[in-house]
Coordinates of C-alpha atoms in Angstrom, one line a residue:
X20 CA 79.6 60.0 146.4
X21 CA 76.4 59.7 145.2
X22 CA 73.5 61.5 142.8
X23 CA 70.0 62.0 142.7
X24 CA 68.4 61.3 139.5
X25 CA 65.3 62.3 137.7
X26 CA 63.6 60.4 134.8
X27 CA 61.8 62.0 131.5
X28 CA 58.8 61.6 129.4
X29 CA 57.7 58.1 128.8
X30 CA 58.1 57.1 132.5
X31 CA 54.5 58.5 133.1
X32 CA 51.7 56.2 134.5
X33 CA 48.2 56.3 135.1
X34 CA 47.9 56.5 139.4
X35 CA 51.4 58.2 139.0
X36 CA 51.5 60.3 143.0
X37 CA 48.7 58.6 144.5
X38 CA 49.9 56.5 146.9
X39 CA 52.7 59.0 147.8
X40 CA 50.2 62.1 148.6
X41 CA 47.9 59.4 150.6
X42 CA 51.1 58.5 152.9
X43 CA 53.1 61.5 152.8
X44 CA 51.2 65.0 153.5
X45 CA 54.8 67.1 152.1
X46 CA 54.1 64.8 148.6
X47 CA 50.0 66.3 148.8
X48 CA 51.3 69.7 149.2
X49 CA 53.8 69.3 146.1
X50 CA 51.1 68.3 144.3
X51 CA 48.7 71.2 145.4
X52 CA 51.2 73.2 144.1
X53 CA 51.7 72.6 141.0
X54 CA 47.8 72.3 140.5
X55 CA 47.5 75.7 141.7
X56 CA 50.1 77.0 139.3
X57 CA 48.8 75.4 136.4
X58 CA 45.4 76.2 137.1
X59 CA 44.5 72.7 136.2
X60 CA 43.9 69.4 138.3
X61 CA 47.0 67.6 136.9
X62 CA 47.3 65.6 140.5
X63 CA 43.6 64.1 139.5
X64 CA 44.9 63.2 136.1
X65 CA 47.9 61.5 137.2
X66 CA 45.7 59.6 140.0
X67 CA 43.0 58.4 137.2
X68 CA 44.2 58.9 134.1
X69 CA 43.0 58.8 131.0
X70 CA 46.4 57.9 130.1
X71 CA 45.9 59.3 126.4
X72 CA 45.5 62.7 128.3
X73 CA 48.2 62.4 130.8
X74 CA 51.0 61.2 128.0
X75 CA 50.0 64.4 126.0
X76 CA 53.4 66.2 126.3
X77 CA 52.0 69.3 127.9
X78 CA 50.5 66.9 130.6
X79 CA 53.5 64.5 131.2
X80 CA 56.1 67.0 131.5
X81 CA 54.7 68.6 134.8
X82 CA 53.2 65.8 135.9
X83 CA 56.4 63.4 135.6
X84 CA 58.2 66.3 137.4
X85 CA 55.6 66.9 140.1
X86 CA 56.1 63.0 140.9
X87 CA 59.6 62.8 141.3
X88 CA 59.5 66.2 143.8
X89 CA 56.4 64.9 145.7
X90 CA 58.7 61.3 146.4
X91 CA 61.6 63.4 147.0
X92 CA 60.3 65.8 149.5
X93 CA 58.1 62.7 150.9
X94 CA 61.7 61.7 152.1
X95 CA 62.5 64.7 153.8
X96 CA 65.9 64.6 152.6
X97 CA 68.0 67.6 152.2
X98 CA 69.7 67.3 148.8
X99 CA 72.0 69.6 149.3
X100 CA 73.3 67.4 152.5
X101 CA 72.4 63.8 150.8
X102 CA 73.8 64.2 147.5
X103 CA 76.9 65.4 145.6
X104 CA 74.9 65.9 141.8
X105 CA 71.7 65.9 140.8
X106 CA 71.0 65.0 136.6
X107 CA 67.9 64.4 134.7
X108 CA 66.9 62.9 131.2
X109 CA 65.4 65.6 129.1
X110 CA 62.6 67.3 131.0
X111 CA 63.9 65.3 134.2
X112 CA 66.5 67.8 134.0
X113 CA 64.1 70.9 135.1
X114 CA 63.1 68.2 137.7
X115 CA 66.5 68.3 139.0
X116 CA 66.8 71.6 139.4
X117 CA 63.9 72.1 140.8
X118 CA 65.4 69.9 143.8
X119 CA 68.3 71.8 143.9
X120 CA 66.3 74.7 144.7
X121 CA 67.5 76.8 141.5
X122 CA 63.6 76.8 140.3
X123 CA 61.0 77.3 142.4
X124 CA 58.4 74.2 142.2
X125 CA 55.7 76.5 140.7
X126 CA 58.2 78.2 138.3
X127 CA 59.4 74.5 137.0
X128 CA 55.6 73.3 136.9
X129 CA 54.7 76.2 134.4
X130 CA 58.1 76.2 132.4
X131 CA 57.7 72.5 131.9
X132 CA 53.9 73.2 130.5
X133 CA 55.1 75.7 128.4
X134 CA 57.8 73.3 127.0
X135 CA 55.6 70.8 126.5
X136 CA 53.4 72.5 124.6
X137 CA 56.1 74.4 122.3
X138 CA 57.9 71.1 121.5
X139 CA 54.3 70.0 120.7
X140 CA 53.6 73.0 118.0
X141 CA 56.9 73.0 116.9
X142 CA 56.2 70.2 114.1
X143 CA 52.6 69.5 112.7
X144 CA 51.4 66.3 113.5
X145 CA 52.8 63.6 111.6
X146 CA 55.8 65.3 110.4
X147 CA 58.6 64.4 112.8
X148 CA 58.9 60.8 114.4
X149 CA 61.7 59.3 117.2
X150 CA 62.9 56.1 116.9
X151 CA 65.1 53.4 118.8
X152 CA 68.0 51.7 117.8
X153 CA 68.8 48.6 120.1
X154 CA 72.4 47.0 120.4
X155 CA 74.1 50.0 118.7
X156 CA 76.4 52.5 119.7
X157 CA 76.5 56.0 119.4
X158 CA 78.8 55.7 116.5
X159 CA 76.3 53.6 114.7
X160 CA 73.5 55.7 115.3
X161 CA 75.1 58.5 114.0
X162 CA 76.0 56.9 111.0
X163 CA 72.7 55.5 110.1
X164 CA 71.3 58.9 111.0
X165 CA 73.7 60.4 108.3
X166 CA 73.0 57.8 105.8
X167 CA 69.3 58.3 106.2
X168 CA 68.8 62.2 106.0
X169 CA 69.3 62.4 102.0
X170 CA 68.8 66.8 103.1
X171 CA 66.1 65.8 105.1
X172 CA 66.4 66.4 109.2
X173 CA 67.8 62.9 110.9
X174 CA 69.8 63.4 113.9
X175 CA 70.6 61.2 117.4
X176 CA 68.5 62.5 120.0
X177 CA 69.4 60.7 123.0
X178 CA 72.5 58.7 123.8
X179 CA 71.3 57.0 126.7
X180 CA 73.0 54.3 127.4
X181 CA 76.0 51.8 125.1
X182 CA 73.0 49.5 123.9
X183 CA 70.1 52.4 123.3
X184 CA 70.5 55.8 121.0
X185 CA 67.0 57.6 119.8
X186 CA 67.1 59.2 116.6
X187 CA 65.1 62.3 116.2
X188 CA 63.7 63.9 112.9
X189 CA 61.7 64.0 109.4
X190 CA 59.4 61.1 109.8
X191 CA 60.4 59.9 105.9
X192 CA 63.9 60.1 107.2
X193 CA 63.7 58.1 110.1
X194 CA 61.6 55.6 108.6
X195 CA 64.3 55.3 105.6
X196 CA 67.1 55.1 108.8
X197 CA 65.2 51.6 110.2
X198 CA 66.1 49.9 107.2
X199 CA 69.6 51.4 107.3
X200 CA 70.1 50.6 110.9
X201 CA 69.8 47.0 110.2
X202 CA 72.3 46.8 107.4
X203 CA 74.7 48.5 109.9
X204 CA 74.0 46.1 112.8
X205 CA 72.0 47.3 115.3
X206 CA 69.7 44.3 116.9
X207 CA 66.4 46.3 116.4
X208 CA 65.0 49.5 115.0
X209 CA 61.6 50.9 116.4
X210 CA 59.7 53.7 115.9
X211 CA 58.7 55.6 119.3
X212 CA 55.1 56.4 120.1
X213 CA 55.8 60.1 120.4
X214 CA 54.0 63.3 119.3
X215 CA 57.1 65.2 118.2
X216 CA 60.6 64.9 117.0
X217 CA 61.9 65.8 120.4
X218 CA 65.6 66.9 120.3
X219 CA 66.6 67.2 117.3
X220 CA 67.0 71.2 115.0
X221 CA 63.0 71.0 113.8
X222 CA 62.5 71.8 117.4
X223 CA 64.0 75.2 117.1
X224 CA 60.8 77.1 117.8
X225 CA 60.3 75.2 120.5
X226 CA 64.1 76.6 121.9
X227 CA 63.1 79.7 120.9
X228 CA 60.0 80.1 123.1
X229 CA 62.0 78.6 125.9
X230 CA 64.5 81.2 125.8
X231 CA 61.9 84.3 126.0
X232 CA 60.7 82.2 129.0
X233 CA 63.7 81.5 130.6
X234 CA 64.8 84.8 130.3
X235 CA 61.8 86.0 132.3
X236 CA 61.9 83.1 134.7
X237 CA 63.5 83.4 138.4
X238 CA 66.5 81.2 139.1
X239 CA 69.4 80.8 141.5
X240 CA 72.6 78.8 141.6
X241 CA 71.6 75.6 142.5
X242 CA 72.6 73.7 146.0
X243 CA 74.6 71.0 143.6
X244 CA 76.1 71.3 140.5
X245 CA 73.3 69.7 137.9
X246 CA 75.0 67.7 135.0
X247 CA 73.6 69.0 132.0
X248 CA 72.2 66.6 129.6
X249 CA 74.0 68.8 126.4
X250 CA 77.3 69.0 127.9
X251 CA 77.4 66.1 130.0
X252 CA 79.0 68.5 132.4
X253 CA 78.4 70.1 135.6
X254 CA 76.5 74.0 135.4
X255 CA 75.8 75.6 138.4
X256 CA 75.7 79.6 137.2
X257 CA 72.0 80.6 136.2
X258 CA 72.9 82.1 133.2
X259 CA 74.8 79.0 132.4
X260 CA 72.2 77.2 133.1
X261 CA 69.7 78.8 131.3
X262 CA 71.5 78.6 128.0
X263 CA 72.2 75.0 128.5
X264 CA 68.6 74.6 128.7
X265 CA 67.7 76.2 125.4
X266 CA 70.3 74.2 124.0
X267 CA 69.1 71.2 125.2
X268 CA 65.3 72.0 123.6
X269 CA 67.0 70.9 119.7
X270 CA 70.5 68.8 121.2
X271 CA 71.2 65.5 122.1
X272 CA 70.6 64.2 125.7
X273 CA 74.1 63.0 126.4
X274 CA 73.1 60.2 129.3
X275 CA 75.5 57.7 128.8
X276 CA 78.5 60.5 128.8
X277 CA 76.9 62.4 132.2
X278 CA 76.9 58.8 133.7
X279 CA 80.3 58.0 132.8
X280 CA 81.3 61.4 133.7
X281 CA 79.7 61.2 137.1
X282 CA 81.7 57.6 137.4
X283 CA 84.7 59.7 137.4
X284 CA 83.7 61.9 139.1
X285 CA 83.5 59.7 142.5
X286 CA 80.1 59.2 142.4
X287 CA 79.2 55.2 143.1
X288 CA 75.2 55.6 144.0
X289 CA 72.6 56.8 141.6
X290 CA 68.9 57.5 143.3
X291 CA 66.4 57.4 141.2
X292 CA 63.6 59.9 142.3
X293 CA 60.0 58.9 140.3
X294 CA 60.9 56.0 138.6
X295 CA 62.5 53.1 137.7
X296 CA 63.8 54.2 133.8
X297 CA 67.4 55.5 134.3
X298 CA 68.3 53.0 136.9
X299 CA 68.8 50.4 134.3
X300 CA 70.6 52.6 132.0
X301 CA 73.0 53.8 135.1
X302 CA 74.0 50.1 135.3
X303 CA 74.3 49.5 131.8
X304 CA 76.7 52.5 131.5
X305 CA 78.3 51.7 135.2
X306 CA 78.1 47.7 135.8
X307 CA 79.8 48.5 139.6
X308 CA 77.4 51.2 140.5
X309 CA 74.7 51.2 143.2
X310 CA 71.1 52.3 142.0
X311 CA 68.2 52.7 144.2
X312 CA 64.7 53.4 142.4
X313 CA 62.2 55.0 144.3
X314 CA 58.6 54.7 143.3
X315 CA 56.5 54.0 146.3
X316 CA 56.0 55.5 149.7
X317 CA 57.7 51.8 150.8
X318 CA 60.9 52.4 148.8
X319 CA 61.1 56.2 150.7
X320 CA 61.0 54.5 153.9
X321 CA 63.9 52.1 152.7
X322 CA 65.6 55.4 151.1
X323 CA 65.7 57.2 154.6
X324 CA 67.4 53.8 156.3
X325 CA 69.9 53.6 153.4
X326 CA 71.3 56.8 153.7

């Protein structure tokens, strides 16, 4: 059996699409498309950066999206015929769903923009922070994010894979929870270079604003179940589906789990559409698994002779 997987923010890159919409005329259209929804040049920004701009979360949500569909549909795979699952990490998860045909590409392009910039205005600058912890477990993490909150906000964010949780919250809090993560073993502690406390409760305005969007936005069941990052579970009812994605606005993205539940599932080969982030998690979390990153309009061609 096997998945298609979509990566979220941090896998952007200045030149992100280009050499994709040069070889593929379905990956210039995708990105046409979401310019035209957004009412913005996003494909030129992804082509030539700055890459202060294009890493602004409003930016790289969309644009990490639009990537991923523009080298999917550069395959001219059907999903629904190719693969048993889709998933994504965080945003990536719109990304997947988008190729499952419950959102419309124009739809995801403009919830994504919206989600960006509500996560973005959800905590004043310099409030929140993210941070790594390296050779610890979830366990762990959660314990040093306990220890650290002292009634401040300190929770995990992202469980992505048995040697790397995020923590997600106060920035005094998370800076008191590096020190504390040491004490309880983890290898390394490192604070994130991100804008926002991404998944974690101080992004509750952030769900909130998704919800009046969601509710508004079209969507049908999609082609394959999508494992959803809060339940590490598949959804495939829309209104399932949209709650799950409120949730997942201010819950933890459970990555490891949806691998090891997609293991059991059956599913031995993980496709990476847009990057080359979860791959290396996938294997981490499945050491028998086949991954297949696709980046480049030379790794589509060796896509469509794999499968």
């Amino acid at each position: 059996m096997r998945a298609f997987i979509f990566p979220g923010q941090g896998s952007q890159t200045v030149g992100m699409g280009k050499a994709m919409a040069e070889a593929s005329r379905a990956a210039r259209d995708v990105l046409e498309e979401v310019d035209e929804a957004l009412g913005q040049k996003l494909s030129a920004l992804m082509a030539e950066g700055p890459l202060d701009t294009l890493t602004l979360t409003e930016n790289a949500q969309p644009a990490i999206m639009a990537n991923a569909i523009a080298t999917l549909r550069a395959s001219g795979l059907d999903v629904a015929e190719k693969a048993d699952f889709v998933a994504g990490h965080s945003l990536g998860e719109y990304s997947a769903l988008c190729a499952a045909g419950a959102f419309d590409l124009a739809t995801t392009a403009r919830l994504l923009r919206l989600r960006g910039q509500a996560m973005q205005a959800a905590v004043p600058v310099g409030e929140g922070a993210m941070a790594a912890l390296l050779g610890a477990s979830l366990e762990v993490a959660q314990a040093v994010a306990e220890a650290a909150a002292q009634g401040q906000v300190c929770t995990v964010a992202n469980d992505n894979d048995p040697s790397q949780v995020v923590i997600s919250g106060h920035r005094t809090a998370i800076e008191r929870a590096l020190d504390i993560a040491k004490e309880k073993g983890a290898r390394r502690a490192v604070l994130l270079p991100v804008s926002a406390p991404f998944h974690c409760p101080l992004m509750q305005p952030a769900a909130d604003a998704m919800a009046d969007a969601l509710a508004g936005a079209a969507l049908a069941s999609p082609a394959v179940p999508v494992y959803a990052n809060v339940t590490a579970a598949p959804a495939g009812q829309p209104d399932e589906i949209r709650e799950l994605l409120v949730r997942q606005v201010t819950g933890m993205v459970r990555w490891r789990e949806s691998v090891v539940a997609l293991w059991e599932a059956g599913v031995t080969q993980y496709v990476e559409l847009g990057g080359k982030v979860l791959g290396p998690m996938v294997k981490r979390i499945a050491p028998d698994a086949t991954v297949i990153s696709v980046v480049t309009p030379d790794d589509v061609d060796a896509l469509v002779r794999e499968i």
